[in-house]
């Protein structure tokens, strides 16, 4: 593609002109790799004849670093936009997700309205998935990290409902796992690495589609040399490698430059249901100081995620917010205080808790909650994490503990992982209910916390 440009430079130099050779050009090496070169052409006289002195500089590494810097700036701008709308969208979606579920509980099972209400509920959940991806793009939710075995995370995906649905949708595609024999420990945000695995698998399946083929999920580790690390813009050392390969049509060099941009799709490529699948992968790996390597040909594509190998023991970590069964309060009356700055959220929480036969109260800020508890007692607090313009959920709980030691509480937030949530859990908060929550999730979390000893 760049041959005409280089020949034009030479022609201009021979005619006594000064070609603009500041822009690098590409060459294809014998092993089909692309390298970037910069050409310096100087007209000279050689043996009494006009000639040219040409010097070629290999600027491949410099070019790669420039491209990564430009990509990082672009993704940062997209992230700022995403973060600005995601929080508000979560609050808006709460009504769309929550009220249909309450209606379904009230309607007779044979009501013709049930299917319409279920459609509304499903639409709300799909929209909630988009917001979840937007928050990852905004890069504000990957702070809570633990040392985990990526083999375990990869194995978990193979047993998730999403994986089963994918195999049902594409019965001609085989999903093969090839895991390193032994633990491969990394310090990471489990939620985001697992989401990255899921998005890469979805992408691989949709790159093959109905034609049939294979998708391979594999794990390994490698000690990167200085040269190998430089090619990935990493430091030399040991790295865990999580790879997803497919037998699809492959990705062109042109597409490689854009595939991590939000909503970029090609028919020959897979796409996540939200249009943010590979953007989420990119942001997650960048946040973990890792790298993504893409190898592609007409026979298929391989995405390899590089994450620093952890040198400390694997954590035994339990989820703090498992959705439970729809458990209705059958015992004595339990008072629950909802602390939430959004009026719609307070209304949803109140109606859900009343349906579950609890006795809810609500206030609009952390300061109001502290004042309320000067004269009242409650069995449980439901604390919104981000409340404006006052103190947040963690600060509210910290102050309440001074006068009510041992007070039970749950955090309600659209951010699944956040430093402030981790601090609140250390103070004694029993768990997290992620917005927008369902009736089943609220029922299970409240019942579990009230019965915690």
Coordinates of C-alpha atoms in Angstrom, one line a residue:
X1 CA 0.0 0.0 0.0
X2 CA 2.9 2.4 0.7
X3 CA 5.0 1.6 -2.3
X4 CA 3.7 4.4 -4.4
X5 CA 4.4 6.9 -1.7
X6 CA 8.1 5.8 -1.3
X7 CA 8.6 5.8 -5.1
X8 CA 7.2 9.4 -5.3
X9 CA 9.7 10.5 -2.6
X10 CA 12.6 9.0 -4.6
X11 CA 11.4 10.7 -7.8
X12 CA 11.0 14.1 -6.1
X13 CA 14.6 13.8 -4.6
X14 CA 16.0 12.9 -8.0
X15 CA 14.4 16.0 -9.5
X16 CA 16.1 18.1 -6.9
X17 CA 13.1 18.5 -4.7
X18 CA 12.8 18.0 -1.0
X19 CA 10.4 15.1 -0.3
X20 CA 8.5 15.1 3.0
X21 CA 9.8 11.8 4.4
X22 CA 8.8 12.6 8.0
X23 CA 5.9 10.1 7.8
X24 CA 6.9 6.4 8.4
X25 CA 5.9 3.8 5.9
X26 CA 5.2 0.0 6.2
X27 CA 7.1 -2.9 4.8
X28 CA 6.2 -6.6 4.9
X29 CA 9.0 -8.9 6.2
X30 CA 9.7 -12.4 5.0
X31 CA 7.8 -13.9 7.9
X32 CA 4.7 -11.7 7.0
X33 CA 5.2 -9.2 9.8
X34 CA 4.6 -5.5 9.3
X35 CA 7.5 -3.1 10.3
X36 CA 7.5 0.7 10.2
X37 CA 10.5 2.4 8.6
X38 CA 11.4 6.1 8.2
X39 CA 13.4 7.2 5.2
X40 CA 16.0 9.9 5.0
X41 CA 16.9 10.8 1.4
X42 CA 19.7 13.2 0.6
X43 CA 20.8 14.1 -3.0
X44 CA 24.6 13.7 -3.4
X45 CA 27.2 13.5 -6.2
X46 CA 28.8 10.1 -6.5
X47 CA 31.6 9.6 -9.1
X48 CA 30.6 12.9 -10.8
X49 CA 27.0 11.7 -11.2
X50 CA 23.8 12.7 -9.3
X51 CA 22.8 10.1 -6.7
X52 CA 20.9 9.6 -3.5
X53 CA 22.1 8.7 0.0
X54 CA 19.2 6.8 1.6
X55 CA 19.1 5.8 5.3
X56 CA 16.3 3.6 6.6
X57 CA 15.4 3.8 10.4
X58 CA 13.3 1.0 12.0
X59 CA 10.7 3.0 14.0
X60 CA 8.3 0.1 14.7
X61 CA 8.6 0.3 18.5
X62 CA 8.2 4.1 18.4
X63 CA 5.2 3.8 16.1
X64 CA 3.6 1.2 18.4
X65 CA 4.0 3.4 21.4
X66 CA 2.5 6.4 19.6
X67 CA -0.5 4.4 18.5
X68 CA -1.0 3.1 22.1
X69 CA -0.8 6.6 23.5
X70 CA -3.4 7.8 20.9
X71 CA -5.6 4.9 21.7
X72 CA -5.3 5.5 25.4
X73 CA -6.3 9.2 24.9
X74 CA -9.3 8.2 22.8
X75 CA -10.5 5.6 25.3
X76 CA -10.0 8.0 28.2
X77 CA -12.3 10.5 26.5
X78 CA -14.9 7.8 25.8
X79 CA -14.6 6.7 29.4
X80 CA -15.3 10.2 30.8
X81 CA -18.4 10.4 28.6
X82 CA -19.5 6.9 29.7
X83 CA -19.0 7.6 33.4
X84 CA -20.9 10.8 33.2
X85 CA -24.1 9.1 32.0
X86 CA -23.9 5.6 33.6
X87 CA -24.7 6.6 37.2
X88 CA -27.9 8.5 36.2
X89 CA -28.9 5.7 33.8
X90 CA -28.7 3.2 36.6
X91 CA -31.2 5.2 38.7
X92 CA -33.5 5.6 35.8
X93 CA -33.4 1.9 34.9
X94 CA -34.3 0.9 38.4
X95 CA -38.0 1.5 37.8
X96 CA -37.9 -0.3 34.5
X97 CA -36.3 -3.4 36.1
X98 CA -38.1 -3.3 39.5
X99 CA -41.7 -2.5 39.0
X100 CA -42.4 -5.2 36.3
X101 CA -41.2 -7.8 38.8
X102 CA -43.5 -6.5 41.5
X103 CA -46.4 -6.5 39.0
X104 CA -45.7 -10.1 38.1
X105 CA -45.9 -11.1 41.8
X106 CA -49.4 -9.4 41.9
X107 CA -50.8 -10.7 38.6
X108 CA -52.5 -14.1 38.3
X109 CA -50.1 -16.6 36.6
X110 CA -52.6 -17.0 33.7
X111 CA -53.0 -13.3 33.1
X112 CA -52.5 -12.2 29.4
X113 CA -50.5 -9.3 30.8
X114 CA -47.8 -11.5 32.2
X115 CA -45.9 -11.9 28.9
X116 CA -45.9 -8.2 28.2
X117 CA -44.6 -7.4 31.7
X118 CA -41.9 -10.0 31.4
X119 CA -40.8 -8.4 28.1
X120 CA -40.5 -5.0 29.8
X121 CA -38.5 -6.6 32.6
X122 CA -36.1 -8.4 30.2
X123 CA -35.6 -5.1 28.3
X124 CA -34.7 -3.4 31.5
X125 CA -32.2 -6.1 32.4
X126 CA -30.6 -5.8 28.9
X127 CA -30.3 -2.1 29.3
X128 CA -28.8 -2.6 32.8
X129 CA -26.1 -4.8 31.1
X130 CA -25.2 -1.9 28.8
X131 CA -24.8 0.4 31.9
X132 CA -22.6 -2.2 33.5
X133 CA -20.3 -2.2 30.5
X134 CA -20.3 1.6 30.4
X135 CA -19.1 1.7 34.0
X136 CA -16.2 -0.6 33.0
X137 CA -15.4 1.6 30.0
X138 CA -15.4 4.6 32.4
X139 CA -12.7 2.6 34.4
X140 CA -14.1 3.4 37.8
X141 CA -15.1 0.0 39.0
X142 CA -12.0 -2.3 38.9
X143 CA -10.4 -1.3 42.2
X144 CA -11.3 -4.2 44.5
X145 CA -8.7 -6.8 43.6
X146 CA -7.7 -10.2 45.0
X147 CA -5.1 -12.8 44.1
X148 CA -7.0 -15.5 42.1
X149 CA -6.2 -18.4 39.9
X150 CA -7.3 -17.5 36.3
X151 CA -7.9 -21.3 35.7
X152 CA -10.7 -21.0 38.3
X153 CA -12.2 -17.9 36.6
X154 CA -12.0 -19.6 33.2
X155 CA -13.6 -22.8 34.5
X156 CA -16.4 -20.7 36.2
X157 CA -17.4 -19.3 32.8
X158 CA -17.8 -22.7 31.3
X159 CA -20.5 -23.4 33.8
X160 CA -22.3 -20.1 33.6
X161 CA -25.8 -19.9 32.0
X162 CA -24.5 -17.5 29.4
X163 CA -22.1 -20.2 28.2
X164 CA -24.8 -22.8 28.0
X165 CA -27.0 -20.5 26.0
X166 CA -24.2 -19.7 23.6
X167 CA -23.6 -23.4 22.9
X168 CA -27.3 -23.9 22.4
X169 CA -27.4 -21.0 19.9
X170 CA -24.4 -22.3 18.0
X171 CA -24.5 -26.1 18.2
X172 CA -22.0 -26.5 15.3
X173 CA -19.2 -24.8 17.3
X174 CA -17.1 -26.7 19.8
X175 CA -15.8 -24.9 22.9
X176 CA -12.5 -26.5 24.0
X177 CA -10.6 -25.7 27.2
X178 CA -6.9 -26.1 27.6
X179 CA -5.8 -25.0 31.0
X180 CA -2.2 -24.9 32.4
X181 CA -1.7 -27.8 34.8
X182 CA -1.3 -25.9 38.0
X183 CA -2.4 -22.5 39.5
X184 CA -1.8 -19.3 37.4
X185 CA -2.2 -16.6 40.0
X186 CA -2.9 -12.9 39.2
X187 CA -3.9 -9.9 41.3
X188 CA -7.1 -8.8 39.6
X189 CA -10.7 -7.7 39.8
X190 CA -12.5 -11.0 39.4
X191 CA -15.7 -9.5 38.0
X192 CA -13.9 -7.7 35.2
X193 CA -11.5 -10.5 34.2
X194 CA -14.5 -12.9 34.1
X195 CA -16.4 -10.4 32.0
X196 CA -13.5 -10.1 29.6
X197 CA -13.4 -13.9 29.2
X198 CA -17.1 -13.9 28.5
X199 CA -16.8 -11.1 25.9
X200 CA -13.9 -12.7 24.1
X201 CA -15.8 -16.0 23.9
X202 CA -18.9 -14.3 22.6
X203 CA -16.8 -12.5 20.0
X204 CA -15.2 -15.8 18.9
X205 CA -18.5 -17.6 18.6
X206 CA -20.0 -14.9 16.5
X207 CA -16.9 -14.7 14.3
X208 CA -17.7 -18.3 13.3
X209 CA -21.5 -18.2 13.5
X210 CA -23.5 -20.9 11.7
X211 CA -20.5 -22.3 9.7
X212 CA -19.2 -24.4 12.5
X213 CA -15.7 -24.6 13.9
X214 CA -13.8 -24.4 17.2
X215 CA -13.3 -21.9 19.9
X216 CA -10.4 -22.6 22.3
X217 CA -10.1 -21.1 25.8
X218 CA -6.6 -21.6 27.2
X219 CA -4.4 -20.5 30.1
X220 CA -0.6 -20.5 30.4
X221 CA 2.2 -18.4 31.7
X222 CA 5.5 -17.1 30.2
X223 CA 8.6 -15.4 31.3
X224 CA 8.8 -12.5 28.8
X225 CA 12.3 -11.4 27.7
X226 CA 13.2 -7.7 27.3
X227 CA 12.5 -8.0 23.5
X228 CA 9.2 -9.9 24.0
X229 CA 8.0 -7.5 26.6
X230 CA 9.0 -4.4 24.6
X231 CA 6.8 -5.7 21.7
X232 CA 3.8 -5.7 24.1
X233 CA 4.8 -2.4 25.8
X234 CA 5.4 -4.3 29.1
X235 CA 8.3 -4.9 31.5
X236 CA 10.2 -8.1 31.3
X237 CA 9.1 -10.8 33.8
X238 CA 6.6 -13.6 34.4
X239 CA 3.0 -13.1 33.0
X240 CA -0.2 -15.1 33.1
X241 CA -1.7 -15.6 29.6
X242 CA -5.4 -16.1 29.0
X243 CA -6.2 -16.8 25.3
X244 CA -9.3 -17.2 23.2
X245 CA -8.8 -18.4 19.6
X246 CA -11.4 -19.2 16.9
X247 CA -11.5 -20.7 13.4
X248 CA -13.4 -17.7 11.9
X249 CA -12.5 -15.6 8.9
X250 CA -9.9 -13.5 10.8
X251 CA -9.5 -9.7 11.3
X252 CA -7.8 -7.4 8.8
X253 CA -5.1 -4.9 9.8
X254 CA -7.6 -2.1 9.3
X255 CA -10.1 -3.7 11.6
X256 CA -7.4 -4.2 14.3
X257 CA -7.0 -0.5 14.6
X258 CA -10.7 0.0 15.5
X259 CA -12.0 -3.2 17.2
X260 CA -11.6 -1.8 20.7
X261 CA -13.7 1.2 19.9
X262 CA -17.3 1.2 21.3
X263 CA -20.0 -0.1 18.9
X264 CA -17.4 -0.9 16.2
X265 CA -18.6 -4.0 14.4
X266 CA -18.0 -5.9 11.2
X267 CA -19.9 -8.8 9.7
X268 CA -16.8 -11.0 9.8
X269 CA -16.3 -10.1 13.5
X270 CA -18.2 -11.0 16.6
X271 CA -20.0 -8.4 18.6
X272 CA -21.2 -8.3 22.2
X273 CA -24.8 -7.8 22.9
X274 CA -24.1 -4.2 24.1
X275 CA -21.6 -3.2 21.4
X276 CA -19.1 -2.6 24.1
X277 CA -17.6 -6.1 24.5
X278 CA -14.1 -5.6 23.3
X279 CA -14.0 -2.0 24.7
X280 CA -14.6 -3.6 28.1
X281 CA -11.8 -6.1 27.5
X282 CA -9.4 -3.3 26.5
X283 CA -10.2 -1.1 29.5
X284 CA -10.0 -3.9 31.9
X285 CA -6.6 -5.1 30.7
X286 CA -5.2 -1.5 30.6
X287 CA -6.4 -1.0 34.2
X288 CA -4.5 -4.1 35.2
X289 CA -1.3 -2.9 33.6
X290 CA -1.5 -5.8 31.1
X291 CA -1.5 -6.1 27.3
X292 CA -3.5 -7.6 24.5
X293 CA -1.9 -9.4 21.6
X294 CA -3.9 -10.3 18.5
X295 CA -2.8 -12.8 16.0
X296 CA -5.1 -13.2 12.9
X297 CA -5.2 -14.8 9.5
X298 CA -7.8 -16.1 7.1
X299 CA -7.9 -19.3 9.3
X300 CA -8.9 -17.6 12.5
X301 CA -8.0 -15.2 15.3
X302 CA -6.3 -15.5 18.7
X303 CA -6.7 -12.9 21.4
X304 CA -4.1 -13.3 24.2
X305 CA -4.4 -11.3 27.5
X306 CA -1.2 -10.8 29.4
X307 CA -1.4 -10.1 33.2
X308 CA 1.4 -9.9 35.7
X309 CA 1.9 -13.2 37.4
X310 CA 1.3 -12.8 41.2
X311 CA 3.9 -14.0 43.6
X312 CA 1.7 -14.2 46.7
X313 CA -0.9 -16.9 47.7
X314 CA -4.3 -17.1 46.1
X315 CA -7.0 -15.5 48.2
X316 CA -10.0 -17.5 49.5
X317 CA -12.7 -15.0 48.8
X318 CA -16.5 -15.3 49.1
X319 CA -18.9 -13.1 47.2
X320 CA -20.6 -10.5 49.5
X321 CA -23.8 -10.2 47.5
X322 CA -25.2 -13.5 46.3
X323 CA -28.8 -13.3 45.1
X324 CA -31.1 -15.5 47.2
X325 CA -34.5 -17.0 46.9
X326 CA -37.6 -14.8 47.3
X327 CA -37.9 -15.1 51.1
X328 CA -40.8 -13.3 52.7
X329 CA -40.6 -12.1 56.3
X330 CA -42.8 -14.4 58.4
X331 CA -41.5 -13.6 61.9
X332 CA -41.7 -10.4 64.0
X333 CA -42.0 -7.0 62.4
X334 CA -38.5 -5.9 61.2
X335 CA -37.8 -2.2 60.7
X336 CA -35.6 -1.3 57.8
X337 CA -34.3 2.2 57.0
X338 CA -33.7 3.1 53.4
X339 CA -31.0 5.9 53.0
X340 CA -31.2 7.1 49.4
X341 CA -30.9 10.5 47.8
X342 CA -33.1 9.6 44.8
X343 CA -36.9 9.8 45.5
X344 CA -37.7 7.1 42.9
X345 CA -35.2 4.7 44.5
X346 CA -36.7 5.3 47.9
X347 CA -40.2 4.5 46.5
X348 CA -39.1 1.3 44.8
X349 CA -37.3 0.1 48.0
X350 CA -40.3 1.0 50.2
X351 CA -42.8 -0.9 47.9
X352 CA -40.5 -4.0 47.7
X353 CA -40.0 -4.2 51.4
X354 CA -43.7 -3.7 52.1
X355 CA -44.4 -6.6 49.7
X356 CA -41.9 -8.7 51.6
X357 CA -43.8 -7.9 54.8
X358 CA -41.1 -5.7 56.4
X359 CA -41.7 -2.2 57.9
X360 CA -39.7 0.3 55.9
X361 CA -38.7 3.9 56.6
X362 CA -36.8 6.2 54.3
X363 CA -34.6 9.3 54.5
X364 CA -32.9 11.3 51.7
X365 CA -29.4 11.6 53.0
X366 CA -26.7 10.3 55.4
X367 CA -27.2 13.2 57.6
X368 CA -30.9 12.6 57.9
X369 CA -30.2 8.9 58.7
X370 CA -27.9 9.9 61.6
X371 CA -30.5 12.3 63.0
X372 CA -33.3 9.7 62.6
X373 CA -31.3 7.1 64.6
X374 CA -30.8 9.5 67.5
X375 CA -34.4 8.8 68.5
X376 CA -35.2 5.5 66.7
X377 CA -33.9 2.0 66.3
X378 CA -34.0 -0.1 63.1
X379 CA -33.0 -3.7 62.4
X380 CA -31.3 -3.0 59.1
X381 CA -30.0 -0.1 57.0
X382 CA -30.1 0.0 53.2
X383 CA -27.4 2.5 52.4
X384 CA -26.9 4.1 49.0
X385 CA -23.2 4.5 48.4
X386 CA -23.1 7.7 46.4
X387 CA -25.3 10.5 47.8
X388 CA -25.0 14.1 46.8
X389 CA -24.2 16.7 48.1
X390 CA -23.7 15.1 51.5
X391 CA -21.7 12.3 53.0
X392 CA -21.7 8.9 51.3
X393 CA -22.9 5.5 52.5
X394 CA -19.6 4.4 54.1
X395 CA -19.2 7.7 56.0
X396 CA -22.8 7.5 57.1
X397 CA -22.3 4.0 58.4
X398 CA -19.1 4.9 60.2
X399 CA -20.8 7.7 62.1
X400 CA -23.9 5.5 63.0
X401 CA -21.6 2.8 64.4
X402 CA -20.4 5.3 67.0
X403 CA -23.9 5.4 68.6
X404 CA -25.2 2.0 67.4
X405 CA -22.3 -0.5 67.5
X406 CA -23.1 -3.7 65.6
X407 CA -25.8 -2.0 63.5
X408 CA -26.6 -4.3 60.5
X409 CA -26.4 -2.7 57.1
X410 CA -26.3 -3.4 53.4
X411 CA -24.8 -1.2 50.7
X412 CA -26.9 -0.4 47.6
X413 CA -24.9 0.8 44.6
X414 CA -24.5 0.6 40.8
X415 CA -20.8 0.1 41.3
X416 CA -20.1 -3.6 41.9
X417 CA -16.5 -2.9 43.0
X418 CA -15.3 0.3 44.6
X419 CA -12.8 1.3 47.3
X420 CA -15.5 2.8 49.5
X421 CA -17.6 -0.4 49.3
X422 CA -14.5 -2.4 50.4
X423 CA -14.0 0.0 53.4
X424 CA -17.7 -0.3 54.3
X425 CA -17.4 -4.1 54.4
X426 CA -14.4 -3.9 56.7
X427 CA -16.5 -1.7 59.0
X428 CA -19.2 -4.5 59.2
X429 CA -21.5 -4.0 56.3
X430 CA -23.0 -7.4 55.4
X431 CA -22.9 -7.1 51.7
X432 CA -23.8 -5.3 48.4
X433 CA -27.0 -5.1 46.5
X434 CA -26.2 -4.0 43.0
X435 CA -28.5 -1.5 41.3
X436 CA -30.8 -2.0 39.6
X437 CA -31.8 -4.8 41.8
X438 CA -34.6 -7.4 41.5
X439 CA -37.1 -8.3 44.1
X440 CA -35.5 -11.7 44.4
X441 CA -32.1 -10.2 45.0
X442 CA -33.4 -7.8 47.6
X443 CA -35.4 -10.5 49.4
X444 CA -32.4 -12.8 49.6
X445 CA -29.9 -10.2 50.7
X446 CA -32.1 -8.7 53.4
X447 CA -33.1 -12.1 54.8
X448 CA -29.4 -13.2 54.9
X449 CA -28.3 -10.1 56.7
X450 CA -31.1 -10.1 59.2
X451 CA -30.3 -13.7 60.1
X452 CA -26.5 -13.2 60.2
X453 CA -25.1 -13.8 63.7

